[in-house]
Amino acid sequence: MDIASVIVDVPARQTDREFDYKIPVKWKEIIQPGMRVIVPFGPRMVQGFVTGLKEKSEFKKLRFIKEPMDLEPVLNDELLGLADWLTEEAMCFKVQALQAMLPAALKAKYEKDIEITAGKKNELSSEIRTFFGDRTALPWKEAVDSEYAPQLQKELKAGNLELIHYVKNRSNKKMIRTVRPALPAEEMANAAENLKQAKKQQEIIRQFQQNPSPMAVKDLLKQTGASAGTVKALVSKGILAESEEEVYRDPYENRSFMKSDPFILTDQQAAALEPIKEKIENDQHDVFLLYGVTGSGKTEIYLQAIASVIEKGQEAIMLVPEISLTPQTVKRFKERFGNQVAVMHSGLSAGEKYDEWRKIHRKEVKVVVGARSAVFAPFERLGLIIIDEEHESSYKQEENPRYHARDVAIRRASSHNCPVILGSATPTLESFARAQKNVYQLLTLSKRMNNNALPSVEIIDMREELRGGNRSMFSETLFKKLEERLERKEQTVLMLNKRGHSSFVMCRSCGLVINCPNCDISLTYHRFSHSLKCHYCNHEEAMPTVCPDCGSDHIRFFGTGTQKVEEELAKILPEARVIRMDVDTTSRKGSHERLLTAFGEGKADILLGTQMIAKGLDFPNITLVGVLSADTMLHLPDFRSSEKTFQLLTQVSGRAGRHELAGEVVIQTYTPEHYSIELSKSQDFDSFYEHEMMMRRSSHYPPYYYMVMITVSHEDLMKAVGVTERIASYLNGCLSKNAIVLGPVASPISRINNRYRYQCLIKYKREPLLKQHLRTLMEHYQQEMHSNQLQISIDLNPQIMM
Ligand code: ADP
Ligand code: ZN
Ligand code: ZN
């Protein structure tokens, strides 16, 4: 084939199509679909993805591919097809879909430098010649930052210098230097004999006589105490040969995992596993919803289902939410499947992620355990995809391509003829409704493993506490139970439900709340830097000492941050050892794990944290869970706020009493009568589901209706409103009468970074032409969006309504 169709790394409407390039003769045999290439595009070089090959192009003047970036495709046919589908489903640019499937390390890094045009060195001014010295190229940064920038510009214009663009990989394979014997055994012995004077050299040769396999230079030096010079001498004498070898950066290299054996399943577990195994054995696609209370042994089912996939010679993808991708979870998979497991999560460096990806690509592993993007793992014999905690909103990517891992999983599994398992103690309404209609197969685990009842839950009305004169953030009940645990040397998990309720600063005299100057949202107080920060635009200012409005010095921060709770604990229970887990204490790599390990080893009595502690913890000594403020999420302008509250309360309650000791839960709230809180007392998902479905039906929300959210933003308020209005009326005109188009309404956060934000919401049941209309809209506004004044984002099935 002579021509390659290439998708270029220029994410814009105008360039969102295949471009044809000629393949240089020497690479004709090499270049295949799914490879990355470097191609000229306008004046630059850019990364491209080969999506197809052909003999002829309808275009006349084609340029040549500059060079391949791979020698093997990084995307196979299935994934290339998936990219087409994703582009369509998520309404993104094709290149965004392709890139989403690859580790960041394979994204292009663009660099440029200034080079002396061939044969023009003598034309350069003497100053510039001195500046170059004996170099023929200067890095771009050094050049523009220098005092010679104006002269360089002139020389560029005159053609004596050229600007050259490079495309590189973000990060590379890790190579180490190794040495091995260069001579046959008996000659090695002679060489050792001849080196009597050089003791160290001799010692190294002896070492290789005992074990002639190649050895990392680093290790060799450590082992023999020799210097680098000694090794070099042996290499230059031709006794040892040197080479570079590729190694994996293994984030788990210093840990050993004990082999774990499968449990004998309970009857319930066995009944749930049976139909899954049947689909695996018969190569059939299906979607299972494994609905099992916390601690009911879902993970053991995953492990055994994966084992039967491996036995068949196939591969499995295991997705878990980022925050529950704790060492505890990883350990369970590594213990069962050893080094057949690759792990992918955001705690890894780009290089580590790349290496884990390559293990999959090279078929050196059979299982990947990872967060959302692991759904694109380039396995070719997929036998199973599992999504644990399927209700987690982090499975939806909130930037382009805005995909939901569940949809991708089902798509991939159906093309591989294999099953999908969605697991949860609190499934989304969407999934549960599908299971009710037999679109998904429902599998239920109603009992906890230890046959203990679920922990008993007590709901405390904080308004009563206040009436009774208790102004502390701990109710009397919770305080008493905390004391008990200290006496009994049992552990407590305390959760502060922080979302939408972070610590803001208010003047007690006049009531002024300090807002971000760029966004319509209050600033958050950060104790560490004693400053106020905006979480949307990164604005930061010093904490004022007096109210900027009335001058009063009664200005305080409100809301109960985790730090504040920690302080209060120190006051009321000074003997308690507390570990705090929130964004501040877990931002460093590995800190999350360290804190959890310490808690697991009993180095603290109380684990205090935000939502991040609600999931995945499985420690036998936790007998009390306290939720300090159950309702903070309830009042968010989001139709899923009840669902999310119920899910979170159920999840966190499930941390208590998972083993022999029984568990108790205390939930503090200001709205005990709300059904999502009331029903979490009995962890009664079924009743919650009934009630919530009724609410959704009456207000036309999912799962009864599908939704699309269009957000328009502009610096000019009137412009933002105007465009949203026109979008709404256009859609009203072309959608069916059954569709509901709402808006323009101001977004819940009506201004971010000085841009006003307006929304148009579409609710519909069946609109086959909807995407086409949305595309027309985007094309219509393309020009204005290109000049960057206007931003329009389209979110299909939005998870976050802000
Ligand atoms: P879930 O994933 O539903 O929260 P887990 O899989 O973590 O539940 O199971 C809870 C506990 O029960 C774990 O400690 C697990 O090791 C144990 N467990 C699971 N299945 C069995 C079994 N069949 N026999 C004995 N212990 C089991
Ligand atoms: Zn004031
Ligand atoms: Zn801001």
CSV table of C-alpha atoms in Angstrom, one decimal, residues 273-438:
chain,number,residue,atom,x,y,z
A,273,LEU,CA,-21.1,-17.4,40.1
A,274,GLU,CA,-22.8,-20.2,38.3
A,275,PRO,CA,-24.6,-18.2,35.5
A,276,ILE,CA,-21.5,-16.0,35.0
A,277,LYS,CA,-19.3,-19.0,34.5
A,278,GLU,CA,-21.7,-20.4,32.1
A,279,LYS,CA,-21.4,-17.4,29.9
A,280,ILE,CA,-17.7,-17.4,30.1
A,281,GLU,CA,-17.5,-21.1,29.1
A,282,ASN,CA,-19.9,-20.6,26.2
A,283,ASP,CA,-18.3,-17.4,24.9
A,284,GLN,CA,-21.5,-15.4,25.3
A,285,HIS,CA,-22.0,-11.8,26.0
A,286,ASP,CA,-24.3,-10.7,28.8
A,287,VAL,CA,-24.4,-8.1,31.5
A,288,PHE,CA,-24.8,-9.2,35.2
A,289,LEU,CA,-25.7,-6.8,38.0
A,290,LEU,CA,-24.2,-8.3,41.1
A,291,TYR,CA,-26.2,-6.6,43.8
A,292,GLY,CA,-24.8,-7.6,47.2
A,293,VAL,CA,-24.7,-5.9,50.5
A,294,THR,CA,-21.3,-4.7,51.8
A,295,GLY,CA,-19.2,-7.6,53.0
A,296,SER,CA,-21.3,-10.2,51.2
A,297,GLY,CA,-18.3,-11.6,49.3
A,298,LYS,CA,-18.6,-10.0,45.9
A,299,THR,CA,-14.8,-9.7,45.5
A,300,GLU,CA,-14.4,-13.5,46.0
A,301,ILE,CA,-16.8,-14.0,43.1
A,302,TYR,CA,-14.8,-11.7,40.9
A,303,LEU,CA,-11.7,-13.6,41.8
A,304,GLN,CA,-13.1,-16.9,41.0
A,305,ALA,CA,-14.8,-15.7,37.8
A,306,ILE,CA,-11.4,-14.3,36.7
A,307,ALA,CA,-9.7,-17.6,37.5
A,308,SER,CA,-12.0,-19.5,35.1
A,309,VAL,CA,-11.2,-16.9,32.4
A,310,ILE,CA,-7.5,-17.4,32.9
A,311,GLU,CA,-7.9,-21.1,32.8
A,312,LYS,CA,-9.5,-20.8,29.4
A,313,GLY,CA,-6.5,-18.8,28.2
A,314,GLN,CA,-8.3,-15.5,28.2
A,315,GLU,CA,-7.9,-12.2,29.9
A,316,ALA,CA,-9.9,-10.0,32.3
A,317,ILE,CA,-10.3,-6.4,33.1
A,318,MET,CA,-11.2,-5.5,36.7
A,319,LEU,CA,-12.3,-1.8,37.2
A,320,VAL,CA,-12.4,-0.3,40.6
A,321,PRO,CA,-13.0,3.4,41.5
A,322,GLU,CA,-9.8,5.4,41.9
A,323,ILE,CA,-10.2,6.0,45.6
A,324,SER,CA,-10.9,2.4,46.5
A,325,LEU,CA,-7.9,1.2,44.5
A,326,THR,CA,-6.2,0.9,47.8
A,327,PRO,CA,-3.3,-1.4,48.5
A,328,GLN,CA,-5.8,-3.7,50.2
A,329,THR,CA,-7.7,-4.2,47.0
A,330,VAL,CA,-4.6,-4.6,44.9
A,331,LYS,CA,-3.2,-7.1,47.4
A,332,ARG,CA,-6.2,-9.4,47.0
A,333,PHE,CA,-5.7,-9.7,43.3
A,334,LYS,CA,-1.9,-10.0,43.5
A,335,GLU,CA,-2.2,-12.7,46.1
A,336,ARG,CA,-4.5,-14.7,43.9
A,337,PHE,CA,-2.9,-14.2,40.5
A,338,GLY,CA,0.7,-13.2,41.3
A,339,ASN,CA,2.6,-11.6,38.5
A,340,GLN,CA,-0.2,-12.1,36.0
A,341,VAL,CA,-1.7,-8.9,37.3
A,342,ALA,CA,-1.0,-5.4,36.0
A,343,VAL,CA,-2.2,-2.4,38.0
A,344,MET,CA,-3.1,1.0,36.7
A,345,HIS,CA,-4.1,4.0,38.8
A,346,SER,CA,-3.3,7.6,39.1
A,347,GLY,CA,-0.8,7.1,41.9
A,348,LEU,CA,1.7,5.7,39.4
A,349,SER,CA,4.1,7.8,37.5
A,350,ALA,CA,3.7,8.1,33.7
A,351,GLY,CA,6.6,5.8,33.3
A,352,GLU,CA,5.2,3.2,35.6
A,353,LYS,CA,1.8,3.4,33.9
A,354,TYR,CA,3.5,2.9,30.6
A,355,ASP,CA,5.3,-0.2,31.8
A,356,GLU,CA,2.1,-1.7,33.2
A,357,TRP,CA,0.4,-1.0,29.9
A,358,ARG,CA,3.3,-2.6,28.0
A,359,LYS,CA,2.9,-5.8,30.1
A,360,ILE,CA,-0.7,-5.9,28.8
A,361,HIS,CA,0.3,-5.1,25.2
A,362,ARG,CA,2.9,-7.8,25.2
A,363,LYS,CA,0.6,-10.3,26.7
A,364,GLU,CA,2.7,-10.8,29.7
A,365,VAL,CA,-0.2,-10.5,32.1
A,366,LYS,CA,-3.7,-11.8,32.1
A,367,VAL,CA,-5.5,-9.4,34.4
A,368,VAL,CA,-5.5,-5.6,34.8
A,369,VAL,CA,-6.8,-4.1,38.0
A,370,GLY,CA,-7.3,-0.4,37.4
A,371,ALA,CA,-9.4,2.8,37.5
A,372,ARG,CA,-11.6,4.0,34.7
A,373,SER,CA,-9.2,4.2,31.8
A,374,ALA,CA,-8.1,0.5,32.3
A,375,VAL,CA,-11.3,-0.3,30.4
A,376,PHE,CA,-9.2,0.3,27.3
A,377,ALA,CA,-6.5,-2.3,28.2
A,378,PRO,CA,-5.3,-3.7,24.9
A,379,PHE,CA,-6.1,-7.3,25.6
A,380,GLU,CA,-7.0,-9.3,22.5
A,381,ARG,CA,-8.7,-12.3,24.1
A,382,LEU,CA,-10.9,-10.7,26.6
A,383,GLY,CA,-13.0,-13.1,28.6
A,384,LEU,CA,-14.6,-10.8,31.2
A,385,ILE,CA,-14.9,-7.2,32.3
A,386,ILE,CA,-15.9,-6.4,35.9
A,387,ILE,CA,-16.9,-3.0,37.2
A,388,ASP,CA,-16.9,-2.9,41.0
A,389,GLU,CA,-18.9,-0.2,42.8
A,390,GLU,CA,-20.6,0.5,39.5
A,391,HIS,CA,-22.5,3.4,41.0
A,392,GLU,CA,-19.4,5.5,41.4
A,393,SER,CA,-19.5,8.7,39.5
A,394,SER,CA,-15.8,8.6,38.8
A,395,TYR,CA,-16.5,6.0,36.1
A,396,LYS,CA,-17.6,8.9,33.9
A,397,GLN,CA,-14.8,11.0,32.5
A,398,GLU,CA,-15.6,14.7,33.0
A,399,GLU,CA,-13.5,15.9,30.1
A,400,ASN,CA,-13.4,15.0,26.4
A,401,PRO,CA,-14.1,12.2,25.5
A,402,ARG,CA,-16.8,12.3,28.1
A,403,TYR,CA,-17.3,8.5,28.2
A,404,HIS,CA,-18.7,6.3,30.9
A,405,ALA,CA,-16.6,3.2,31.5
A,406,ARG,CA,-19.8,1.1,31.8
A,407,ASP,CA,-20.8,1.8,28.3
A,408,VAL,CA,-17.3,1.2,27.0
A,409,ALA,CA,-17.1,-2.1,28.9
A,410,ILE,CA,-20.4,-3.3,27.5
A,411,ARG,CA,-19.4,-2.3,24.0
A,412,ARG,CA,-16.1,-4.1,24.2
A,413,ALA,CA,-17.5,-7.2,25.9
A,414,SER,CA,-20.1,-7.6,23.2
A,415,SER,CA,-17.5,-7.5,20.5
A,416,HIS,CA,-15.5,-10.1,22.4
A,417,ASN,CA,-18.5,-12.2,23.2
A,418,CYS,CA,-17.9,-12.2,26.9
A,419,PRO,CA,-19.8,-11.2,30.0
A,420,VAL,CA,-19.7,-8.0,32.0
A,421,ILE,CA,-20.3,-7.9,35.8
A,422,LEU,CA,-21.4,-4.7,37.4
A,423,GLY,CA,-21.1,-5.0,41.2
A,424,SER,CA,-22.5,-2.8,43.9
A,425,ALA,CA,-24.4,-2.7,47.2
A,426,THR,CA,-26.1,0.4,46.0
A,427,PRO,CA,-26.5,0.1,42.2
A,428,THR,CA,-27.4,3.2,40.2
A,429,LEU,CA,-31.1,3.6,39.5
A,430,GLU,CA,-30.3,3.2,35.8
A,431,SER,CA,-28.6,-0.2,36.3
A,432,PHE,CA,-31.2,-1.5,38.7
A,433,ALA,CA,-34.0,-0.5,36.5
A,434,ARG,CA,-32.4,-2.3,33.6
A,435,ALA,CA,-32.0,-5.4,35.8
A,436,GLN,CA,-35.7,-5.1,36.7
A,437,LYS,CA,-36.5,-5.2,33.0
A,438,ASN,CA,-34.2,-8.2,32.5
